[in-house]
PDB file of C-alpha atoms in Angstrom:
ATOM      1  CA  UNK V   1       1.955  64.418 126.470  1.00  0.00           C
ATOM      2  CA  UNK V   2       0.551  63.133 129.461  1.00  0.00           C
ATOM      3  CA  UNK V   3      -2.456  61.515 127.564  1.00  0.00           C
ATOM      4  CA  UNK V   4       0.011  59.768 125.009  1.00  0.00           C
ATOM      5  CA  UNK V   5       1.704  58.445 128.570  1.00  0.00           C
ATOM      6  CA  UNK V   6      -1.420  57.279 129.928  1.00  0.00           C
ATOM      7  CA  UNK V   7      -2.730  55.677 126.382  1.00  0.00           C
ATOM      8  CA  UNK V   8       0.654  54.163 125.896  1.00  0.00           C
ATOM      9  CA  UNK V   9       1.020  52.364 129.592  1.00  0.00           C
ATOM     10  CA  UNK V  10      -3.087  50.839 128.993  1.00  0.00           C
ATOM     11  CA  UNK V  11      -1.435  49.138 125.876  1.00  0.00           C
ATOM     12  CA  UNK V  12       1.166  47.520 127.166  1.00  0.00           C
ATOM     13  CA  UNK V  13      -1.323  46.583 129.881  1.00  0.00           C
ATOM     14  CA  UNK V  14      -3.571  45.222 127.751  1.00  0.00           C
ATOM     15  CA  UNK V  15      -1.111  43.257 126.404  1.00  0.00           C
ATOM     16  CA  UNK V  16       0.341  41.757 129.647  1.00  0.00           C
ATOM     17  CA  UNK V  17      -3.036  40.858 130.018  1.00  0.00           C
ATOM     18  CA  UNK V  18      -3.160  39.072 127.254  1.00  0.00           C
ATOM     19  CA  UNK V  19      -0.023  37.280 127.542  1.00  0.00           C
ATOM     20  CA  UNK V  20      -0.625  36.364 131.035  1.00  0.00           C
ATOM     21  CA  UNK V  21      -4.420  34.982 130.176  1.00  0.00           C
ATOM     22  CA  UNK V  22      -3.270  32.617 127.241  1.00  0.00           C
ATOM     23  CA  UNK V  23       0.289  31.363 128.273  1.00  0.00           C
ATOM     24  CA  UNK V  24       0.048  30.831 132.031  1.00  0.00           C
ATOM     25  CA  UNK V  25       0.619  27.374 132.263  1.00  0.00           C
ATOM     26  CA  UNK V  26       3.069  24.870 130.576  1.00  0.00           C
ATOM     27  CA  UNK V  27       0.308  22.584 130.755  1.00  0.00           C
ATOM     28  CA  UNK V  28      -2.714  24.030 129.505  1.00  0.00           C
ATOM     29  CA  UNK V  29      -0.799  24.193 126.296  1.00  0.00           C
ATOM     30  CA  UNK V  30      -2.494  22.809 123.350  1.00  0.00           C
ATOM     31  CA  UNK V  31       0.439  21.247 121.492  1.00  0.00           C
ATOM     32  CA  UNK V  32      -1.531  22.328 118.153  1.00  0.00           C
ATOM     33  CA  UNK V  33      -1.968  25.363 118.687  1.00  0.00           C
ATOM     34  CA  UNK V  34       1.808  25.828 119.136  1.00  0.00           C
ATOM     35  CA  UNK V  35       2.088  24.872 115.261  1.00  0.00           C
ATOM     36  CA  UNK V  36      -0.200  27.707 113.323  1.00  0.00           C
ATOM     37  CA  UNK V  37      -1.256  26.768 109.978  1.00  0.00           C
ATOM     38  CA  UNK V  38       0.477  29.909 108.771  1.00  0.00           C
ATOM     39  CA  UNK V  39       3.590  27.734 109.834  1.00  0.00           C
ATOM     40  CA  UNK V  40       3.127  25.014 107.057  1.00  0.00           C
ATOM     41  CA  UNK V  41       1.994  27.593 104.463  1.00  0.00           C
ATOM     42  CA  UNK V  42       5.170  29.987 106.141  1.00  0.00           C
ATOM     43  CA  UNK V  43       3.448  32.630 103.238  1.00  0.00           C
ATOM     44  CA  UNK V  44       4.980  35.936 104.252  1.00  0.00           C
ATOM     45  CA  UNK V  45       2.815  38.209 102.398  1.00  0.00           C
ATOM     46  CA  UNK V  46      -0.557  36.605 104.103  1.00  0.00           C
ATOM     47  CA  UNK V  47       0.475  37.979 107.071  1.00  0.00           C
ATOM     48  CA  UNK V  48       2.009  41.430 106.841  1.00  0.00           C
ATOM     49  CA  UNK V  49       0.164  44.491 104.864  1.00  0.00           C
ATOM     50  CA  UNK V  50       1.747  45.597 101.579  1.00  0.00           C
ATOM     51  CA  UNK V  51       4.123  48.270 102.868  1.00  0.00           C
ATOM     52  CA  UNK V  52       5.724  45.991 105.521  1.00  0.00           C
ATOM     53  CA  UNK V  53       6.592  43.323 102.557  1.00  0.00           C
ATOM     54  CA  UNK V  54       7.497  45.781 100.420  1.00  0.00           C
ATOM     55  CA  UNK V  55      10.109  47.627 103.428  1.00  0.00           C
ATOM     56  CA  UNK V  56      11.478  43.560 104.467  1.00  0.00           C
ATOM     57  CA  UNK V  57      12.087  43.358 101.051  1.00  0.00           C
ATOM     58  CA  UNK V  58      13.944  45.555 100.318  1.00  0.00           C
ATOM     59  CA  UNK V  59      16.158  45.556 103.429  1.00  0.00           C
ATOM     60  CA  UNK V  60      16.831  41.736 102.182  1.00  0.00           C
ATOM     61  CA  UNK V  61      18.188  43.192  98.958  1.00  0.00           C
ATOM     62  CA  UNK V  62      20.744  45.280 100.651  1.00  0.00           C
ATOM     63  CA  UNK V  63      21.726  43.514 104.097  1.00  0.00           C
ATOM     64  CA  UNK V  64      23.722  40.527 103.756  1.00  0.00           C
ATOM     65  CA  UNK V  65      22.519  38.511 107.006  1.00  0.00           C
ATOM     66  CA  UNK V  66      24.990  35.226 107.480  1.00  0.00           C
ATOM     67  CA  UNK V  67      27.103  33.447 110.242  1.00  0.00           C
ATOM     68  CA  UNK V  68      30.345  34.435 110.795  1.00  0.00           C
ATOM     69  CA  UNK V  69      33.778  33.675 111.835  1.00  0.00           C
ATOM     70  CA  UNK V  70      35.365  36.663 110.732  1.00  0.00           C
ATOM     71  CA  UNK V  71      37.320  38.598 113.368  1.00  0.00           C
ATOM     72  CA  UNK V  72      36.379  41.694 112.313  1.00  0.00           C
ATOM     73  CA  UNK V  73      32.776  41.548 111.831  1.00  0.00           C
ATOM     74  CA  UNK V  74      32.742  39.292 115.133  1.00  0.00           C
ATOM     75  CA  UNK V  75      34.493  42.260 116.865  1.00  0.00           C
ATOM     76  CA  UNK V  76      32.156  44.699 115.372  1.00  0.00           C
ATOM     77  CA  UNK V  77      29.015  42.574 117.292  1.00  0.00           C
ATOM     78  CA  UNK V  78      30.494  42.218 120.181  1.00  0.00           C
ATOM     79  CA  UNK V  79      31.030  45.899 120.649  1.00  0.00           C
ATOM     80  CA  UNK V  80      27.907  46.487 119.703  1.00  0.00           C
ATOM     81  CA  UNK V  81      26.330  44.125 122.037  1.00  0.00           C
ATOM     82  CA  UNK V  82      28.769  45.284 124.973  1.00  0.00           C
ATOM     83  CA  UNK V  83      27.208  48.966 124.423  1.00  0.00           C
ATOM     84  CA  UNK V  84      23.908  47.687 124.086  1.00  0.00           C
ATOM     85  CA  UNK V  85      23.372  45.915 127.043  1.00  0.00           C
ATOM     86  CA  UNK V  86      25.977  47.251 129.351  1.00  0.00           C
ATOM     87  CA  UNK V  87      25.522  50.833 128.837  1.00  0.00           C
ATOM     88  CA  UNK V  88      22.090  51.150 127.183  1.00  0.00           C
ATOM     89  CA  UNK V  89      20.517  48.611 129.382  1.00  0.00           C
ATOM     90  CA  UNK V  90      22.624  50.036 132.121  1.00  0.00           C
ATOM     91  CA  UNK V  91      23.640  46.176 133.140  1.00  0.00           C
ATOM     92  CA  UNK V  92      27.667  47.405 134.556  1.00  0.00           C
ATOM     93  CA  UNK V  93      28.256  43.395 135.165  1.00  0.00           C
ATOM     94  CA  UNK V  94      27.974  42.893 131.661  1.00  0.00           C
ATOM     95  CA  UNK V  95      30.581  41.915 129.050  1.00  0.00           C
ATOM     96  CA  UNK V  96      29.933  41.899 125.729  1.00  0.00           C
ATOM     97  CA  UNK V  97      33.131  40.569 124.454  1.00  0.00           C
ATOM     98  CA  UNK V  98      33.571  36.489 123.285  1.00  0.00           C
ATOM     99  CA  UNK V  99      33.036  34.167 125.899  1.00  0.00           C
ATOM    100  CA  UNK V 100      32.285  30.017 126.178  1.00  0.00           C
ATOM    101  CA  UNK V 101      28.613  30.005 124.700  1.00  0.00           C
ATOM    102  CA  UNK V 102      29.974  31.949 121.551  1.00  0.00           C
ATOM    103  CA  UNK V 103      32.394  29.700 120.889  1.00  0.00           C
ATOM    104  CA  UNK V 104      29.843  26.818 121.394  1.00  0.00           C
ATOM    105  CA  UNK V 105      27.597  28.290 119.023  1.00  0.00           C
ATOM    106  CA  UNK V 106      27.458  30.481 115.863  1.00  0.00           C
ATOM    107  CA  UNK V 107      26.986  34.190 115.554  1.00  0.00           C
ATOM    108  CA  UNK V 108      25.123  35.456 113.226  1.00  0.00           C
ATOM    109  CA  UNK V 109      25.386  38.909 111.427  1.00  0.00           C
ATOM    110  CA  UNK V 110      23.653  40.917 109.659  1.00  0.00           C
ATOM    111  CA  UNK V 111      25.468  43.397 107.722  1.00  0.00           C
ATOM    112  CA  UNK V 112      25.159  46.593 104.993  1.00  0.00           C
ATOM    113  CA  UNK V 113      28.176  47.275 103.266  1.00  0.00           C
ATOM    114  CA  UNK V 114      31.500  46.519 105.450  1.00  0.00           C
ATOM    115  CA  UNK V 115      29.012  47.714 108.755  1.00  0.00           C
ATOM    116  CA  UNK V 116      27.700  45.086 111.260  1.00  0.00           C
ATOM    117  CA  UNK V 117      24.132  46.801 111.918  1.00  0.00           C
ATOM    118  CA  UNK V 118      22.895  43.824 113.996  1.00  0.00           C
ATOM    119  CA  UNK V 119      23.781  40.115 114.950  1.00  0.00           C
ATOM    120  CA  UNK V 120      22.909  37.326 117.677  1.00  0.00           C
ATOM    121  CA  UNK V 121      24.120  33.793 118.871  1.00  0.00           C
ATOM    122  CA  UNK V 122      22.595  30.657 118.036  1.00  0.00           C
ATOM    123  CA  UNK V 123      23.215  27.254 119.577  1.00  0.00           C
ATOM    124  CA  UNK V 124      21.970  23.739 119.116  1.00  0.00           C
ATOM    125  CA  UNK V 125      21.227  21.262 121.295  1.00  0.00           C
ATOM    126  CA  UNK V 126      22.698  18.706 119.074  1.00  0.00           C
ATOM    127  CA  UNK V 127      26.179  20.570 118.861  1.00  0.00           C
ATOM    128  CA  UNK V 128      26.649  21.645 122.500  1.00  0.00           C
ATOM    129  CA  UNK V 129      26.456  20.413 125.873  1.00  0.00           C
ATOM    130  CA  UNK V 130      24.257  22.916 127.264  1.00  0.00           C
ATOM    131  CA  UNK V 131      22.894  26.089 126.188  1.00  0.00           C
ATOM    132  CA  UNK V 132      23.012  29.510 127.238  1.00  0.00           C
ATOM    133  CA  UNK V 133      19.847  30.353 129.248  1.00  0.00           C
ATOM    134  CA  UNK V 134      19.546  26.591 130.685  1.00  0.00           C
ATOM    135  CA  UNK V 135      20.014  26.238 134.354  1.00  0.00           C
ATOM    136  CA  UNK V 136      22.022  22.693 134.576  1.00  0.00           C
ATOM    137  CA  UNK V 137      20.810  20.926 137.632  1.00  0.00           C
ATOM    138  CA  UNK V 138      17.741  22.485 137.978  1.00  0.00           C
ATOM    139  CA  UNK V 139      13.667  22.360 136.257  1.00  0.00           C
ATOM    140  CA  UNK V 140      14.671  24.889 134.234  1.00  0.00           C
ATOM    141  CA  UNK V 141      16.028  24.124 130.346  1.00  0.00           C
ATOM    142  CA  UNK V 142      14.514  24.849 127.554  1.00  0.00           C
ATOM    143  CA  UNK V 143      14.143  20.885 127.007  1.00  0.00           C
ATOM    144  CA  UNK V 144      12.373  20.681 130.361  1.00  0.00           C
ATOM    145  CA  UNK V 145       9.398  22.930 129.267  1.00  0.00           C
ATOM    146  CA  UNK V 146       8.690  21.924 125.790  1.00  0.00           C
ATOM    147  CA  UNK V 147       8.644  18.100 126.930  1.00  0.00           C
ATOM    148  CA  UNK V 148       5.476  18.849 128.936  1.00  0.00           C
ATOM    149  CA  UNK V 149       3.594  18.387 126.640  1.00  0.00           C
ATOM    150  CA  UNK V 150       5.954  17.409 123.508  1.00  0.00           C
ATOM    151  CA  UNK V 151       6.375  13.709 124.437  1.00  0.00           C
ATOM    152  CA  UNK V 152       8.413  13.010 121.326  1.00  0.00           C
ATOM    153  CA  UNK V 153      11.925  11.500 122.009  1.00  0.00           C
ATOM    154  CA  UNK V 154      15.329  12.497 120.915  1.00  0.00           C
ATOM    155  CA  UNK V 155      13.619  16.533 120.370  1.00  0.00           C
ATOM    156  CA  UNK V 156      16.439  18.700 119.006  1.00  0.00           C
ATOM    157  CA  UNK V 157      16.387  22.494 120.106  1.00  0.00           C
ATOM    158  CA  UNK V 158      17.828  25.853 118.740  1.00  0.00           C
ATOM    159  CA  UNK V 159      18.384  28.613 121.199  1.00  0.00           C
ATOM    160  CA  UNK V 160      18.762  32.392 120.004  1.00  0.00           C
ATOM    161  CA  UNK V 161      20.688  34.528 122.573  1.00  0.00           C
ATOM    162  CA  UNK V 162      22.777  37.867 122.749  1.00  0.00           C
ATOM    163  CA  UNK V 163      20.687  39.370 120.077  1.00  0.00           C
ATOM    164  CA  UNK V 164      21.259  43.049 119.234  1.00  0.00           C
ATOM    165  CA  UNK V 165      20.786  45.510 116.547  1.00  0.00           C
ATOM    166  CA  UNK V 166      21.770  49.318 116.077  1.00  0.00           C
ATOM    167  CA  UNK V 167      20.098  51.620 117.515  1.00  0.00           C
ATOM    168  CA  UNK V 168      18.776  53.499 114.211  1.00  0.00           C
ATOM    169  CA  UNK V 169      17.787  50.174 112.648  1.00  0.00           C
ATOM    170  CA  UNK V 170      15.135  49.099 115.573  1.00  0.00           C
ATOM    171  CA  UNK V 171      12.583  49.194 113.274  1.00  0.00           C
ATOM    172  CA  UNK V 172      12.249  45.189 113.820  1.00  0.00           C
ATOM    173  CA  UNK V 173      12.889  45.049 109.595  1.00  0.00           C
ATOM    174  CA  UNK V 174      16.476  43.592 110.809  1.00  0.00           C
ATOM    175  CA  UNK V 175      15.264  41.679 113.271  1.00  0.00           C
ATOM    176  CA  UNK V 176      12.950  39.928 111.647  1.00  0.00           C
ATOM    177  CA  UNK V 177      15.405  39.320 109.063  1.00  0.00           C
ATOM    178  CA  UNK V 178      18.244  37.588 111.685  1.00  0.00           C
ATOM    179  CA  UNK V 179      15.325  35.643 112.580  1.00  0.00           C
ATOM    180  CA  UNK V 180      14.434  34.594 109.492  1.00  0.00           C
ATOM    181  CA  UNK V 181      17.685  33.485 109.235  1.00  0.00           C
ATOM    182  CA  UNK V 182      17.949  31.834 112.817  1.00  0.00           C
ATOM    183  CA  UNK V 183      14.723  29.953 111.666  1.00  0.00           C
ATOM    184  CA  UNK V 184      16.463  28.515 108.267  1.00  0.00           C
ATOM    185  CA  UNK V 185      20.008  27.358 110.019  1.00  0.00           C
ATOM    186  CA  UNK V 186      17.497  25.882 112.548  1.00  0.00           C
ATOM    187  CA  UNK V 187      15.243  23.802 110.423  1.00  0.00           C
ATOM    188  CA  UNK V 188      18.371  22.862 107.968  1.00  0.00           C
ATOM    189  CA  UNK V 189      19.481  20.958 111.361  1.00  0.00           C
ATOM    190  CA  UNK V 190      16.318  19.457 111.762  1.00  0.00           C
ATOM    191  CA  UNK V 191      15.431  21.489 115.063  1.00  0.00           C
ATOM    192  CA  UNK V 192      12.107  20.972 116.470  1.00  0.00           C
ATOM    193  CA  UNK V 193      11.568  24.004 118.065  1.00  0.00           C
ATOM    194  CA  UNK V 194      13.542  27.249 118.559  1.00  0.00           C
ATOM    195  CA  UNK V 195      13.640  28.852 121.763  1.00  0.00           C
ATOM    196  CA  UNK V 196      14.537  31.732 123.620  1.00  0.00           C
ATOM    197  CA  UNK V 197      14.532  34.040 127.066  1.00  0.00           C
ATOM    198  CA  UNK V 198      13.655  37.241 126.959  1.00  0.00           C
ATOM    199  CA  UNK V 199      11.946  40.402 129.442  1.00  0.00           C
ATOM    200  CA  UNK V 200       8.613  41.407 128.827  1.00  0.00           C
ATOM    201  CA  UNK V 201       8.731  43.765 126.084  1.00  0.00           C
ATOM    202  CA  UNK V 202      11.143  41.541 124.086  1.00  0.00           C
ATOM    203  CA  UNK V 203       9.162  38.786 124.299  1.00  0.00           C
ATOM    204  CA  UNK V 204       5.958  40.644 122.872  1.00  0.00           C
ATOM    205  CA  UNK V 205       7.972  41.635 120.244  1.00  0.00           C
ATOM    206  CA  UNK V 206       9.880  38.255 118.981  1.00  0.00           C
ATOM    207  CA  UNK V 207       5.839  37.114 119.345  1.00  0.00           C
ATOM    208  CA  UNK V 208       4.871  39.531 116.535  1.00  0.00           C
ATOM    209  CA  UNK V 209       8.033  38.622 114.579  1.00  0.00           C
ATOM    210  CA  UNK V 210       7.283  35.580 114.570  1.00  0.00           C
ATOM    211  CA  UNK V 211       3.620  35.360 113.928  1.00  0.00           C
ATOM    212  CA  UNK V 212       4.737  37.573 110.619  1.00  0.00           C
ATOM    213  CA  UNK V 213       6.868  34.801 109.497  1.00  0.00           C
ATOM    214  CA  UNK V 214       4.377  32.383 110.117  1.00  0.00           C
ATOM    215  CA  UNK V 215       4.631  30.706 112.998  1.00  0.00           C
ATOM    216  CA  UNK V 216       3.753  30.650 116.754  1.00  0.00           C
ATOM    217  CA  UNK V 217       5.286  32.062 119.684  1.00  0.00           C
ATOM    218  CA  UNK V 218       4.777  30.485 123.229  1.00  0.00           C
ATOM    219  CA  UNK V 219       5.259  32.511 126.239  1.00  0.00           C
ATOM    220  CA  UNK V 220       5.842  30.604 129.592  1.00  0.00           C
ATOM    221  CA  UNK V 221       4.738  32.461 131.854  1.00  0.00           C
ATOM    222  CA  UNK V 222       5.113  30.763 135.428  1.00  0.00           C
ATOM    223  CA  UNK V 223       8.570  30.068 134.595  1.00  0.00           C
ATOM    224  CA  UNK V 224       9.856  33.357 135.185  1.00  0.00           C
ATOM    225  CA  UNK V 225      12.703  34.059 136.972  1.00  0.00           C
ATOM    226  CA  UNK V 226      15.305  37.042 138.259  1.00  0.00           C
ATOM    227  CA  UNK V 227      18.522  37.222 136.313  1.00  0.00           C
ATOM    228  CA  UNK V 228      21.034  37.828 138.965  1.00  0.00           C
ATOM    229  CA  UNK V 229      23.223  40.890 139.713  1.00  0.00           C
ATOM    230  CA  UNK V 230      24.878  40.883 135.930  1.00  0.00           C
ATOM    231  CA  UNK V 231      21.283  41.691 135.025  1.00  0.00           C
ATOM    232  CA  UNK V 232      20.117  43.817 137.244  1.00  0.00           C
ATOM    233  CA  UNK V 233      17.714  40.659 138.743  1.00  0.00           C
ATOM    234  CA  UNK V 234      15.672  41.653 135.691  1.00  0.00           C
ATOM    235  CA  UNK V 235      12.980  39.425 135.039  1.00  0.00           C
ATOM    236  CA  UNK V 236      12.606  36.975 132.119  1.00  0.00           C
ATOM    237  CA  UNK V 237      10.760  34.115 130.386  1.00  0.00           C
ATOM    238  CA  UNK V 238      11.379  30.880 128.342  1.00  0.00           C
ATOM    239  CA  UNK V 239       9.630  31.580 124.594  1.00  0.00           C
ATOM    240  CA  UNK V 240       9.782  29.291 122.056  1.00  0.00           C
ATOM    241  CA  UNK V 241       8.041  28.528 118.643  1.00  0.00           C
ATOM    242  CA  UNK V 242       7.655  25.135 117.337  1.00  0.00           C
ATOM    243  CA  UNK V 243       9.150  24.750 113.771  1.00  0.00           C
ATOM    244  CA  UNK V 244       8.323  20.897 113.400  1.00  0.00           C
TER     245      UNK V 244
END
């Protein structure tokens, strides 16, 4: 058990590594190489192995993923993400139930018969006046970072937030499919990139979703920053993908 421990810790490591050697600077981004070409091709089945397309699937052809304004099924996420992040994450200052950015945005569910089994919040900088993770007043929105080094004017942004899934479907298959779906509302408003804030760990794993889908994830690095009390003063870090 120990070994597995020790194995298991030079991963992540190795990882971190990784991360922090390719994405430490906003500006030593290569604006193409934001944009894979498995983004214009966005051919699923290139980039997972034949049991993985086989498993998302078939969890396609049974979960119903869509946005919602139904009370019930909105009640059903926020619950979920209450217990999630407030008692799983052990975050007491956190409240999982409706507040100004959900209202401001969509939520999006993804469900298997009457049962929420996952959901998360989208919002988009075309429909709001500022979204979730953006820090008004200060060098830190999601806008701020990408025009670095995207000089384009008028850019239009999608932020995922609040995104949660049961605990005996964290297989990433739903996930990857609230994504998906995250990615599609996105485009259809002609979004430019969609973005995100995540800890570590999350962020290495919205990386691999997203490279499966075809496209790729940037991880700012030297913007971290402490999430206050609520949070724990966890740390976290912009991430977005470039969809056009």
């Amino acid at each position: 058990m120990q070994d597995r421990t020790i194995f298991l810790k030079s991963i992540d490591a190795t990882v971190d590594r990784e991360i922090s050697n390719q994405f430490n600077s906003v500006g030593l981004i290569d604006q193409l190489r934001n944009k894979s070409p498995l983004s214009v091709q966005n051919n699923i089945e290139s980039v997972f192995d034949d049991k993985d397309v086989e498993v998302f699937k078939d969890a396609r052809k049974e979960v119903r993923v869509f946005a919602t304004k139904d009370k019930n099924l909105l009640d059903q996420y926020y619950q979920m993400r209450h217990e999630a992040y407030n008692r799983e994450n052990g975050w007491q200052g956190y409240d999982g139930s409706e507040n100004k950015y959900d209202r401001a945005g969509h939520i999006i569910v993804a469900v298997r018969g009457d049962e929420v089994i996952g959901g998360t919040r989208i919002m988009f900088s075309g429909e709001c006046d500022v979204l979730s993770n953006d820090t008004v007043g200060e060098d830190y929105t999601h806008l701020s970072i990408v025009q670095k080094y995207d000089k384009r004017e008028n850019l239009l942004l999608s932020e995922v937030s609040a995104f949660v899934v049961a605990r005996n479907e964290r297989d990433r298959t739903i996930s990857k499919i609230l994504i998906e779906h995250g990615i599609n509302m996105s485009k259809e408003r002609g979004c430019n990139y969609i973005c995100a804030v995540g800890v570590a760990a999350v962020c290495r794993d919205y990386r691999r979703i997203l490279r499966e889908l075809g496209y790729e994830m940037e991880i700012v690095m030297n913007r971290q920053r402490q999430e206050g009390e609520t949070y724990n003063n966890v740390r976290t870090f912009p991430i977005h993908a470039k969809l056009s």
